[in-house]
PDB file of C-alpha atoms and ligand atoms in Angstrom:
ATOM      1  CA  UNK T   1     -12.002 -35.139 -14.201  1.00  0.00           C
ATOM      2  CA  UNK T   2     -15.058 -35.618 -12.526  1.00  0.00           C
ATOM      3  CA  UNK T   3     -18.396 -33.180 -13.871  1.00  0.00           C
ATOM      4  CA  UNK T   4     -19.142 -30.666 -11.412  1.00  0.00           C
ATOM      5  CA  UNK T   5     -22.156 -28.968 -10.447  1.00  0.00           C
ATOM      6  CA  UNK T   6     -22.547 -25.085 -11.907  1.00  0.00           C
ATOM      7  CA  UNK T   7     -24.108 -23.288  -8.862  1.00  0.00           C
ATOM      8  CA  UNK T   8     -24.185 -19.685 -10.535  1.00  0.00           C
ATOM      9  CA  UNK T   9     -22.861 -18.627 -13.903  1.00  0.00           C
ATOM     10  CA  UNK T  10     -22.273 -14.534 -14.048  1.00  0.00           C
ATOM     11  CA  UNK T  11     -21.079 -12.353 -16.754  1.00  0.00           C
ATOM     12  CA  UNK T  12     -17.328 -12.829 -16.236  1.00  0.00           C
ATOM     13  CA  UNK T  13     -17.459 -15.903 -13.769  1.00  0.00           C
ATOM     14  CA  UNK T  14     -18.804 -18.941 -13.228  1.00  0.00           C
ATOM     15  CA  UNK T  15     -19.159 -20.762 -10.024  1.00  0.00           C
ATOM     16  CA  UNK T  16     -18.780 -24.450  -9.337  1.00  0.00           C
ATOM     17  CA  UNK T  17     -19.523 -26.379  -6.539  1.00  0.00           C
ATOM     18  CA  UNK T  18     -16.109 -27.002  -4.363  1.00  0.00           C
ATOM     19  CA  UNK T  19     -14.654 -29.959  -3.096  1.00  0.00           C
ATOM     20  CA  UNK T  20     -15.388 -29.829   0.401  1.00  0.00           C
ATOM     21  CA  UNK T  21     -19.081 -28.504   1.682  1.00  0.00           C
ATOM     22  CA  UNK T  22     -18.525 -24.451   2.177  1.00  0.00           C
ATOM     23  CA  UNK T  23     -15.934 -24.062  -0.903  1.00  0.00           C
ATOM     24  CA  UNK T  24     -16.662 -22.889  -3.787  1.00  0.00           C
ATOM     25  CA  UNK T  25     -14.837 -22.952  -7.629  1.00  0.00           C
ATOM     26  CA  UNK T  26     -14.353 -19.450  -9.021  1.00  0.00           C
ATOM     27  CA  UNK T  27     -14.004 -19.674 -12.738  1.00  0.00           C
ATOM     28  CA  UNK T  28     -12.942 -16.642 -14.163  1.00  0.00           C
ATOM     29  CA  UNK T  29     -13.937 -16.399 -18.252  1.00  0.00           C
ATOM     30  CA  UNK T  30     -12.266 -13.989 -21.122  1.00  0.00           C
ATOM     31  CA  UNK T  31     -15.924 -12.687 -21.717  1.00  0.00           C
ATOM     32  CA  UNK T  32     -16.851  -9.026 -21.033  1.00  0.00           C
ATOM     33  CA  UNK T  33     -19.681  -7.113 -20.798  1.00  0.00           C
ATOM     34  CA  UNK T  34     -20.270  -3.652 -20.224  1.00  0.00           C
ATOM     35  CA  UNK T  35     -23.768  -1.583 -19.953  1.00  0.00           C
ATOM     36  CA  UNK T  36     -25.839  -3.849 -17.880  1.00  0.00           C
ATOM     37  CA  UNK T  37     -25.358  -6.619 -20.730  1.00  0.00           C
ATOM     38  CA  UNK T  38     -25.736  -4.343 -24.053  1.00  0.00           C
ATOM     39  CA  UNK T  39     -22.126  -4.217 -25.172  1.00  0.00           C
ATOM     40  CA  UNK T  40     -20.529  -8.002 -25.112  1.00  0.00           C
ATOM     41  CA  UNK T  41     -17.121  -9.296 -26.412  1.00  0.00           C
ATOM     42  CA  UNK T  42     -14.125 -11.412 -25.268  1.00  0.00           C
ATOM     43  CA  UNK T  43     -10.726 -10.017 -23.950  1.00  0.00           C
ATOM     44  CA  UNK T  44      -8.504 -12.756 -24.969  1.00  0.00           C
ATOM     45  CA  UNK T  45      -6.678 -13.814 -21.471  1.00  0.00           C
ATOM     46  CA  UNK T  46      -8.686 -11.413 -18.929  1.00  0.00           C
ATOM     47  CA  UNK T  47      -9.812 -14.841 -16.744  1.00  0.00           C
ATOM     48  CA  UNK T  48      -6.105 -15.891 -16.404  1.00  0.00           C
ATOM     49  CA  UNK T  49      -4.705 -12.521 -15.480  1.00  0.00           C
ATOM     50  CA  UNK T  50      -8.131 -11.674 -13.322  1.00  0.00           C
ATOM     51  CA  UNK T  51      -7.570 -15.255 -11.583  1.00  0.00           C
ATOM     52  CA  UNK T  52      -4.179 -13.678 -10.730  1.00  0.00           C
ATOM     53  CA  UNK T  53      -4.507  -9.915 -10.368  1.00  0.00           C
ATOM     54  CA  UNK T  54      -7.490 -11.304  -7.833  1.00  0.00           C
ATOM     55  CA  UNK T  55      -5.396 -14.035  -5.936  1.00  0.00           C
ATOM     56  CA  UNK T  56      -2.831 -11.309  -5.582  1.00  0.00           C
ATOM     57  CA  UNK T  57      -4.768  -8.882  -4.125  1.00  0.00           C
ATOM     58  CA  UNK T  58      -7.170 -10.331  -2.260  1.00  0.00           C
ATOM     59  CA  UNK T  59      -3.886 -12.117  -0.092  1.00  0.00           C
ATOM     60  CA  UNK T  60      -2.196  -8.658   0.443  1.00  0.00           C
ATOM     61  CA  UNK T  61      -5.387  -7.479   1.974  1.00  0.00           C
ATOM     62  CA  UNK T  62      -6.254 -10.807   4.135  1.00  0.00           C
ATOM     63  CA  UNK T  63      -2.292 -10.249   5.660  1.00  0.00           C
ATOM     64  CA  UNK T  64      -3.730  -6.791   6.934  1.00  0.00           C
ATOM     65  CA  UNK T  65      -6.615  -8.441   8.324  1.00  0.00           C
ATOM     66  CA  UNK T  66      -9.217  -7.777   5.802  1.00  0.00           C
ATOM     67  CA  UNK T  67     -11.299 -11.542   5.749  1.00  0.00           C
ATOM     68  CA  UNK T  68     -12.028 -12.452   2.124  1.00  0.00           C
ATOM     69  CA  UNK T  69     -14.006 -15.610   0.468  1.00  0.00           C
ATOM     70  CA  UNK T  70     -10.435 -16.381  -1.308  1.00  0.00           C
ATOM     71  CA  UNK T  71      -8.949 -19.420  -0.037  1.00  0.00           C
ATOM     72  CA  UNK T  72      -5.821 -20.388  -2.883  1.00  0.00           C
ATOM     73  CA  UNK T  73      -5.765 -19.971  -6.620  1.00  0.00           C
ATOM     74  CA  UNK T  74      -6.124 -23.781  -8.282  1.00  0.00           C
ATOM     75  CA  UNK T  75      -4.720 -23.371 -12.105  1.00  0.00           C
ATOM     76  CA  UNK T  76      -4.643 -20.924 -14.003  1.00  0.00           C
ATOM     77  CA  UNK T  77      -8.380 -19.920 -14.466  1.00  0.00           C
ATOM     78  CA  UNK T  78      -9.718 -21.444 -10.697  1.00  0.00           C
ATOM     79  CA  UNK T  79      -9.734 -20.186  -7.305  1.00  0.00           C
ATOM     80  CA  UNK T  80     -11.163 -21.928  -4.160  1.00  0.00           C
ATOM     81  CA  UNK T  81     -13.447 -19.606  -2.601  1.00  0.00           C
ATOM     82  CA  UNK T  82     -15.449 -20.118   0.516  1.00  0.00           C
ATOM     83  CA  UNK T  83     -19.770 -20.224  -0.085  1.00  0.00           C
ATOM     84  CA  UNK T  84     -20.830 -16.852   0.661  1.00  0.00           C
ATOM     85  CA  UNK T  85     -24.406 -15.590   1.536  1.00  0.00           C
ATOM     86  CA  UNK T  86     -24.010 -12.581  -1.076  1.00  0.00           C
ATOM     87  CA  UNK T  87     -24.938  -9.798  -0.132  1.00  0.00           C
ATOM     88  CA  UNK T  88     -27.310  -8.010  -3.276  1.00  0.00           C
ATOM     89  CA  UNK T  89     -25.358  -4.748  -2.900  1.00  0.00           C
ATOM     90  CA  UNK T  90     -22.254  -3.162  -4.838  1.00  0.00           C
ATOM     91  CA  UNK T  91     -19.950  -1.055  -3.193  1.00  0.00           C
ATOM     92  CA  UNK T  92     -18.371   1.903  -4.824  1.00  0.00           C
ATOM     93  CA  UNK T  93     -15.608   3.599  -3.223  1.00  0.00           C
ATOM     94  CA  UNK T  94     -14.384   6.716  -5.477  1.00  0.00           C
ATOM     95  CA  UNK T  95     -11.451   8.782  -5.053  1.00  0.00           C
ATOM     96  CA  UNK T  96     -11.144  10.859  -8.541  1.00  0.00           C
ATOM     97  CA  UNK T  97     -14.025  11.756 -10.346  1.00  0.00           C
ATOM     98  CA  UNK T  98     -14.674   9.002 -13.622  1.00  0.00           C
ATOM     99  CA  UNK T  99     -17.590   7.461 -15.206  1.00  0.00           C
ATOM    100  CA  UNK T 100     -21.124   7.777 -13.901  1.00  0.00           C
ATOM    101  CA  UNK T 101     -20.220  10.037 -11.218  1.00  0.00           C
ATOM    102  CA  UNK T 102     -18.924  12.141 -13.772  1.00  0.00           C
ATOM    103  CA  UNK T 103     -21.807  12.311 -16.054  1.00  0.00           C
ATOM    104  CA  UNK T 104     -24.357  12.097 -12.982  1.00  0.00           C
ATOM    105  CA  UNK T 105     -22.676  15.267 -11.787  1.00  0.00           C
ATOM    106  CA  UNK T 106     -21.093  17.035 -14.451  1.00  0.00           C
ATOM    107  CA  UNK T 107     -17.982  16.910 -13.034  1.00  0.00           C
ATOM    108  CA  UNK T 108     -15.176  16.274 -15.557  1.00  0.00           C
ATOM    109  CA  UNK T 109     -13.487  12.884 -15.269  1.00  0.00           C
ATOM    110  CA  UNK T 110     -10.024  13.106 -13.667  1.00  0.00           C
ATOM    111  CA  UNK T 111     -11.273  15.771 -10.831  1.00  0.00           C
ATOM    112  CA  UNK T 112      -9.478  14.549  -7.776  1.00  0.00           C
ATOM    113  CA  UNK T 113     -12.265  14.384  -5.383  1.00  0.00           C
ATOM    114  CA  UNK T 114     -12.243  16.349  -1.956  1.00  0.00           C
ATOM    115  CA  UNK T 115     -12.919  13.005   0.346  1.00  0.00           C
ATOM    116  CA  UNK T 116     -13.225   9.248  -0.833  1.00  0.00           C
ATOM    117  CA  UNK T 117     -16.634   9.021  -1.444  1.00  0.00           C
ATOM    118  CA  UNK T 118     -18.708   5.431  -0.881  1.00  0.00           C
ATOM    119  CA  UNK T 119     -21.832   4.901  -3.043  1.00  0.00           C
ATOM    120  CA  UNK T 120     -24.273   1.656  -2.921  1.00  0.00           C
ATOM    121  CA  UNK T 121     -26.158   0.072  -5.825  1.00  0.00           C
ATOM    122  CA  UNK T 122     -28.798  -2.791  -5.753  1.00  0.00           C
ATOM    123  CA  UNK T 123     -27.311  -5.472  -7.664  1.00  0.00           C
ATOM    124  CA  UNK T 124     -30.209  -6.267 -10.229  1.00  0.00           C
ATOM    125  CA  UNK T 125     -29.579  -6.692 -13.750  1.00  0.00           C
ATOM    126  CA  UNK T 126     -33.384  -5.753 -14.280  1.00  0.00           C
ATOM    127  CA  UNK T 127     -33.634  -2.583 -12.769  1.00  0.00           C
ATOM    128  CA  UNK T 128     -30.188  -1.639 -13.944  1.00  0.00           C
ATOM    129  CA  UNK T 129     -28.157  -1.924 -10.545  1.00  0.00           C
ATOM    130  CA  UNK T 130     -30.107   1.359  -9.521  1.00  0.00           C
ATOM    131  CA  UNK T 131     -28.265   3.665  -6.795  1.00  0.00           C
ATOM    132  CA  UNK T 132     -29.596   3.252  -3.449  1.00  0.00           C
ATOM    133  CA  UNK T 133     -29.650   4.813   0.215  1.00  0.00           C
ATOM    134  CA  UNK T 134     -28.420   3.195   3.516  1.00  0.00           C
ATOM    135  CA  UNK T 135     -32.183   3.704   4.182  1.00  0.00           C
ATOM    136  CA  UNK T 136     -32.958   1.783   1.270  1.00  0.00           C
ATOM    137  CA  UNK T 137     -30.730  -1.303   2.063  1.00  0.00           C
ATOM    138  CA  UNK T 138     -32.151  -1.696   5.946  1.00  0.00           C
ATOM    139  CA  UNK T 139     -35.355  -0.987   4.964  1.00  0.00           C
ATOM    140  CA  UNK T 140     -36.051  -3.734   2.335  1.00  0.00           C
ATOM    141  CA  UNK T 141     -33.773  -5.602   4.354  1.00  0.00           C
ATOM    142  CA  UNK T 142     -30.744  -6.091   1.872  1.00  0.00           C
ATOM    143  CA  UNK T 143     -28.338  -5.621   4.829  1.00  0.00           C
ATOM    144  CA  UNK T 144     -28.505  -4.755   8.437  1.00  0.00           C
ATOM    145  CA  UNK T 145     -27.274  -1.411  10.115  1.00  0.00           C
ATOM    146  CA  UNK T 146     -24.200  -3.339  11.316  1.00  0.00           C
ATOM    147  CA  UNK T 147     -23.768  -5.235   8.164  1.00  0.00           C
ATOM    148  CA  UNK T 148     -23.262  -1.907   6.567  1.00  0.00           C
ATOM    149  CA  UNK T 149     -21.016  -0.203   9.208  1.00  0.00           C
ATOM    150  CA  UNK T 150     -18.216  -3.777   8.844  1.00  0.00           C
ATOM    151  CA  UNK T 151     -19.143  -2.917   4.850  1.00  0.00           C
ATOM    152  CA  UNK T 152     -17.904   0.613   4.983  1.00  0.00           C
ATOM    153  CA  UNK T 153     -14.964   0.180   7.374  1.00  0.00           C
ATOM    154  CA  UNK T 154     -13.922  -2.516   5.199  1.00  0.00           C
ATOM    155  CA  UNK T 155     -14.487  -0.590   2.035  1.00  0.00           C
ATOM    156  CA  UNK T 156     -12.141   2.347   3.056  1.00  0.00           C
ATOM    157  CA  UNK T 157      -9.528  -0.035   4.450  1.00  0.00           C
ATOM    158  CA  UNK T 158      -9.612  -1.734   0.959  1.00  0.00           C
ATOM    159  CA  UNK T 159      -9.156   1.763  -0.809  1.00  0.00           C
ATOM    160  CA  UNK T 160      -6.293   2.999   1.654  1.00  0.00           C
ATOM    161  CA  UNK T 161      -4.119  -0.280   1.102  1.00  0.00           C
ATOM    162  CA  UNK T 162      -4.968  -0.243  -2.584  1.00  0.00           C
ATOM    163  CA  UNK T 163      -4.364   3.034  -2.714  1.00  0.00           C
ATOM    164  CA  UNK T 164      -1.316   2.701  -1.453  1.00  0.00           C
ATOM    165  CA  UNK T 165      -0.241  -0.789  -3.371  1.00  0.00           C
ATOM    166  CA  UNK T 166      -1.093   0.878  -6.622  1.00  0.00           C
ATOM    167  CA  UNK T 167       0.741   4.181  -6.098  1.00  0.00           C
ATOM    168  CA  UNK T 168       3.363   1.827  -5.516  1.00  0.00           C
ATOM    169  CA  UNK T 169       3.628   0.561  -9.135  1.00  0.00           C
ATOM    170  CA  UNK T 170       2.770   3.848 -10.824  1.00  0.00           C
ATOM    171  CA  UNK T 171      -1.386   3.457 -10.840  1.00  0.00           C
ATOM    172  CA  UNK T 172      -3.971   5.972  -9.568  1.00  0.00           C
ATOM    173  CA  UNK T 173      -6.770   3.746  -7.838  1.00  0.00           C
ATOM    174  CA  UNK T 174      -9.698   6.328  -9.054  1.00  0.00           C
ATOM    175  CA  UNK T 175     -12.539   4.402  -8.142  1.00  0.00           C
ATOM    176  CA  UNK T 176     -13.513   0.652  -8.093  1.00  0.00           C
ATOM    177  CA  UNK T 177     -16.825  -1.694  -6.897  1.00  0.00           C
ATOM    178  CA  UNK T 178     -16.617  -4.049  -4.158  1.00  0.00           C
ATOM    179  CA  UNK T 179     -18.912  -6.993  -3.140  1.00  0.00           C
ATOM    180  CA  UNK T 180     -19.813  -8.946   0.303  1.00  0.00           C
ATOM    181  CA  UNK T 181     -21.012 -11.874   1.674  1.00  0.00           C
ATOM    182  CA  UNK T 182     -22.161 -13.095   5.044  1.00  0.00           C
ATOM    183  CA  UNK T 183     -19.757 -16.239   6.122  1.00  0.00           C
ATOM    184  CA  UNK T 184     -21.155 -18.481   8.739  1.00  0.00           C
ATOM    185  CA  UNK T 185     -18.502 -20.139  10.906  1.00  0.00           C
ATOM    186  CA  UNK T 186     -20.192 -22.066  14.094  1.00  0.00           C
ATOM    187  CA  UNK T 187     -23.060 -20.058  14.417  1.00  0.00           C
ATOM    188  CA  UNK T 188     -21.099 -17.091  14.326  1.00  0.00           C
ATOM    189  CA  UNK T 189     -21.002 -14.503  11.065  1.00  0.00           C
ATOM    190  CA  UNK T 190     -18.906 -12.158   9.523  1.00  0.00           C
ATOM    191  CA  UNK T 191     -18.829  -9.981   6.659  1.00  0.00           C
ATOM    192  CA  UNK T 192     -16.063 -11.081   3.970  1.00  0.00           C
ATOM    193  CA  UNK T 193     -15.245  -9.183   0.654  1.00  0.00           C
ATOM    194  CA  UNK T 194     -16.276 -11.529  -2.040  1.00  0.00           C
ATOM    195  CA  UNK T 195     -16.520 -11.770  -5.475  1.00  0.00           C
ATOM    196  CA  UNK T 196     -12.497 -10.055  -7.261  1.00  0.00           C
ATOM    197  CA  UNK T 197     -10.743  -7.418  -7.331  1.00  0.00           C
ATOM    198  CA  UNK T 198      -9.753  -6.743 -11.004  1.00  0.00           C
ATOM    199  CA  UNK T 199      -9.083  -4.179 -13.663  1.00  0.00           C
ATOM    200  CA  UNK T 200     -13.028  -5.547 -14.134  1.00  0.00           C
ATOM    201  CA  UNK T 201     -14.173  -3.435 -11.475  1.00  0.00           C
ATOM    202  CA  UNK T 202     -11.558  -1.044 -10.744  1.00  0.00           C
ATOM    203  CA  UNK T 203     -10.591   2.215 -12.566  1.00  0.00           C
ATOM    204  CA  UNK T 204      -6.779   2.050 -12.313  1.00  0.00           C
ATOM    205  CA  UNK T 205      -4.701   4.943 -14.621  1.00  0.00           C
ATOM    206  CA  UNK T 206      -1.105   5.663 -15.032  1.00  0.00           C
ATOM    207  CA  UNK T 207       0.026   8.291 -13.085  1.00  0.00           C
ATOM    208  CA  UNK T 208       1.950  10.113 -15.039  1.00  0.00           C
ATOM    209  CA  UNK T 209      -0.261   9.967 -18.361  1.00  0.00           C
ATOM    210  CA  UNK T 210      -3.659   9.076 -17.008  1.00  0.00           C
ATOM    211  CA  UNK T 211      -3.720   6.442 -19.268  1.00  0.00           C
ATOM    212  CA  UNK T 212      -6.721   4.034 -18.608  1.00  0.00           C
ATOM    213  CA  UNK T 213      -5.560  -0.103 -17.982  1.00  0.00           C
ATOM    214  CA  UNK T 214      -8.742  -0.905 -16.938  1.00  0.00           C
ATOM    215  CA  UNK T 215     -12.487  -1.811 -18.443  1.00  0.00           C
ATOM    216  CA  UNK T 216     -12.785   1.323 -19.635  1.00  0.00           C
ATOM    217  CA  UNK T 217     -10.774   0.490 -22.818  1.00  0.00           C
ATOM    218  CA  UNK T 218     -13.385  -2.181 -23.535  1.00  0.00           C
ATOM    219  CA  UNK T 219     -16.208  -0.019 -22.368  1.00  0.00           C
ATOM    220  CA  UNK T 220     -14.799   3.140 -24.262  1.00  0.00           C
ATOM    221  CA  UNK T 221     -13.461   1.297 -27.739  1.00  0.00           C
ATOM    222  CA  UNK T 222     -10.026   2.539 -26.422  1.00  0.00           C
ATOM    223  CA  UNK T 223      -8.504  -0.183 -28.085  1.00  0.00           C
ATOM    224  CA  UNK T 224      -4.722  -2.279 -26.528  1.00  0.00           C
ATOM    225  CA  UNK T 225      -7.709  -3.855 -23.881  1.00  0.00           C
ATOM    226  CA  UNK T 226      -5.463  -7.098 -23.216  1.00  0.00           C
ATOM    227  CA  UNK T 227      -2.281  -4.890 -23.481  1.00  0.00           C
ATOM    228  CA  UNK T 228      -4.124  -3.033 -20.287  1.00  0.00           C
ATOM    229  CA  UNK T 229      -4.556  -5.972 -18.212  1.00  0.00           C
ATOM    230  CA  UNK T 230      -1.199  -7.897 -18.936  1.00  0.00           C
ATOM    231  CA  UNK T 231       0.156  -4.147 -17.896  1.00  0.00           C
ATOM    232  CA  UNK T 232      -1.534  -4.170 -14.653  1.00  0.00           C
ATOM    233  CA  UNK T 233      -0.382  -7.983 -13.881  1.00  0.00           C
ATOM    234  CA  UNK T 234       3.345  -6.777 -15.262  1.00  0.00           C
ATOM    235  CA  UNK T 235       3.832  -4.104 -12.651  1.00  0.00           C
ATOM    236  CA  UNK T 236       2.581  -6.024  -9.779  1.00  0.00           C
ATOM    237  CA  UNK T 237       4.704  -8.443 -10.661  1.00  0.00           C
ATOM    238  CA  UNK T 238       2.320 -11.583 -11.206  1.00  0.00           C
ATOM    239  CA  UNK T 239       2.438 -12.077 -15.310  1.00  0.00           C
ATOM    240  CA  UNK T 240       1.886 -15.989 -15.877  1.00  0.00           C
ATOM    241  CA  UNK T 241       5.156 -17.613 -16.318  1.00  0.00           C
ATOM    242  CA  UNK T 242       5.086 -18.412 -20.130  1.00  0.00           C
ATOM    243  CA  UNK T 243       4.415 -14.157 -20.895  1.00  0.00           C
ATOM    244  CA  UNK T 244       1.157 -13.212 -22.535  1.00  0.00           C
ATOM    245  CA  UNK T 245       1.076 -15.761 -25.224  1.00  0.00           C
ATOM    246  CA  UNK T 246       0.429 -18.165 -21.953  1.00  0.00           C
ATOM    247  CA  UNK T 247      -2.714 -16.691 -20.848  1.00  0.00           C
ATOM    248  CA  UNK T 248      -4.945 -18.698 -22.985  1.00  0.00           C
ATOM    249  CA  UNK T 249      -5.784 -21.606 -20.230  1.00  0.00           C
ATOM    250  CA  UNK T 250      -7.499 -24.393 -19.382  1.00  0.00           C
ATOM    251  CA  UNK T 251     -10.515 -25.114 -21.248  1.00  0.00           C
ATOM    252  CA  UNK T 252     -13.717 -25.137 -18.464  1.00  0.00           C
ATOM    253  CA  UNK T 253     -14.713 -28.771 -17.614  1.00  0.00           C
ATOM    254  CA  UNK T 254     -18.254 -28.661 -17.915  1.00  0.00           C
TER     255      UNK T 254
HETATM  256  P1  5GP X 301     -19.347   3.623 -12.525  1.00  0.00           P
HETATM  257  O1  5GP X 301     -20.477   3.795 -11.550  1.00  0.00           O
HETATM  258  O2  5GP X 301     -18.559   4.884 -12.690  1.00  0.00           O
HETATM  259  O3  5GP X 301     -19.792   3.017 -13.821  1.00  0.00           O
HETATM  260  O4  5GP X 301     -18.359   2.536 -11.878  1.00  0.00           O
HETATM  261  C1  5GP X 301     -17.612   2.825 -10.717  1.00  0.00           C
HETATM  262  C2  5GP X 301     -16.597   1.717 -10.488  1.00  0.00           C
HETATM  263  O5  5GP X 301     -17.253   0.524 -10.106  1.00  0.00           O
HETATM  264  C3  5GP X 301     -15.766   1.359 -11.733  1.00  0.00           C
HETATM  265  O6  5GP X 301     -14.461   1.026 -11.303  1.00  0.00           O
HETATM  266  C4  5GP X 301     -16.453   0.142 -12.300  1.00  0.00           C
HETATM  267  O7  5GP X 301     -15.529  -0.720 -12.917  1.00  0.00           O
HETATM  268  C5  5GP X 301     -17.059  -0.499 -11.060  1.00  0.00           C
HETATM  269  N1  5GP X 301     -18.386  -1.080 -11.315  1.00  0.00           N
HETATM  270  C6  5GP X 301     -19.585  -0.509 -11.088  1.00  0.00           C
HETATM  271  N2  5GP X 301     -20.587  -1.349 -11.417  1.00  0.00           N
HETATM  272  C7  5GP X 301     -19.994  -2.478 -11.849  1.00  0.00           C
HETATM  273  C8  5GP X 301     -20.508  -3.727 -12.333  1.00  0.00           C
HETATM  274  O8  5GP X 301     -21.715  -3.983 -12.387  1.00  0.00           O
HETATM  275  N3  5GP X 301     -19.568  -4.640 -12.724  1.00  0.00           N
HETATM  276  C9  5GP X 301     -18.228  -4.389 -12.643  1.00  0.00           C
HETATM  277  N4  5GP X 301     -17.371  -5.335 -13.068  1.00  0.00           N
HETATM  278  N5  5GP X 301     -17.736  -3.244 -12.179  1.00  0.00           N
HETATM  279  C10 5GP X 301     -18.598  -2.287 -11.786  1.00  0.00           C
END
């Protein structure tokens, strides 16, 4: 194997230069974080069930017509992803009341909320991903007015379908974070979802027992954290062939 050029190495990913100019490597890592960076530890398999749980979802939504930075899944901790121009904002949609909203507001977690509710934060690990205003985003210039209306309609698309998916299998969707990019084809650009869609960044409880198979175990010292996300890739059907004891992978190739 040749050595390939790191471009960007996050918390839970690292990104590789692709094989063609505009792609991109998506490696997804077993290492978590939670608390802008204060709480750190490894969920043993989380970048091979991510790699899938994202591959997964991220095709259902592109067959609706939702454009993504997901091209195909390479192994079994690599995705090819198109280059992105990231945008530096997170998108939360929420539909039940859970974590910060909760404690922001006093509301007690599990609240089903009236309307799905869409929140922005800066992404900036030094300022703590602060909550921001539409105002604030065209005004500094993080995104355009019509950047932001293709970022909402595609946010609320993304929570009906996964809404929907996840009812499907027995999981409330209560509230997850979304990120974009700006994709330059001929001169021409759209707004794609980038980045995953994972038990990472999504709040995802059983319906019946509002148990929590997401983050939050990690987060919360819940405890059963891999259990959660070989759970998740159980009921939608995607566990890696070999059962859990396969999810170890591919070493990175650095
Ligand atoms: P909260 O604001 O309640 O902490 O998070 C709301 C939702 O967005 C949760 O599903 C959470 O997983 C996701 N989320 C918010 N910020 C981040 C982040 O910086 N990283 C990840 N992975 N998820 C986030």
């Amino acid at each position: 194997m040749t050595r390939r050029r790191r471009i960007y190495e996050g918390k839970a990913k690292v990104l590789f230069e692709g094989p063609e100019p505009g792609t991109l490597v998506q490696y997804f890592k077993d290492d978590a974080t939670a608390f802008n960076n204060q709480k750190k530890g490894v969920i043993t398999g989380k970048g091979v069930l991510n790699n899938r749980i994202s591959e997964y979802l991220m095709s259902r939504l592109s067959e609706i017509g939702v454009p993504t930075h997901f091209m195909r899944r390479l192994n079994m901790r690599e995705q090819l992803v198109r280059e992105v121009e990231i945008i530096p904002i997170e998108v939360v949609v929420r539909n039940v009341a859970a974590g910060s909203l909760s404690r922001r507001f006093g509301i007690p977690e599990g609240t089903p909320l009236p309307r799905s509710i869409i929140e922005y934060y800066y992404k900036s690990d030094e300022l703590n991903d602060p909550m921001v205003s539409e105002e604030h985003i065209t005004a500094f210039g993080w995104a355009g007015p019509q950047d932001l209306d293709d970022m909402v309609a595609l946010s609320l698309r993304v929570n009906d379908y996964l809404s929907g998916l996840f009812l499907g299998i027995g999981l409330k969707l209560v509230d997850f974070k979304l990120e974009f990019g700006r994709l330059w084809e001929n001169e021409e650009m759209r707004i794609v979802l980038a980045d995953e869609i994972s038990p990472d960044n999504c709040r995802l409880w059983d319906v019946k027992t509002n148990e929590k198979l997401d983050k939050d175990r990690f987060r919360q010292d819940l405890g059963r954290v891999e259990e959660a996300y070989q759970e998740v890739a159980r009921r939608l059907g995607i566990l890696p062939e070999g059962g859990p004891s396969d999810v170890k992978g591919p070493k990175t190739i650095q």
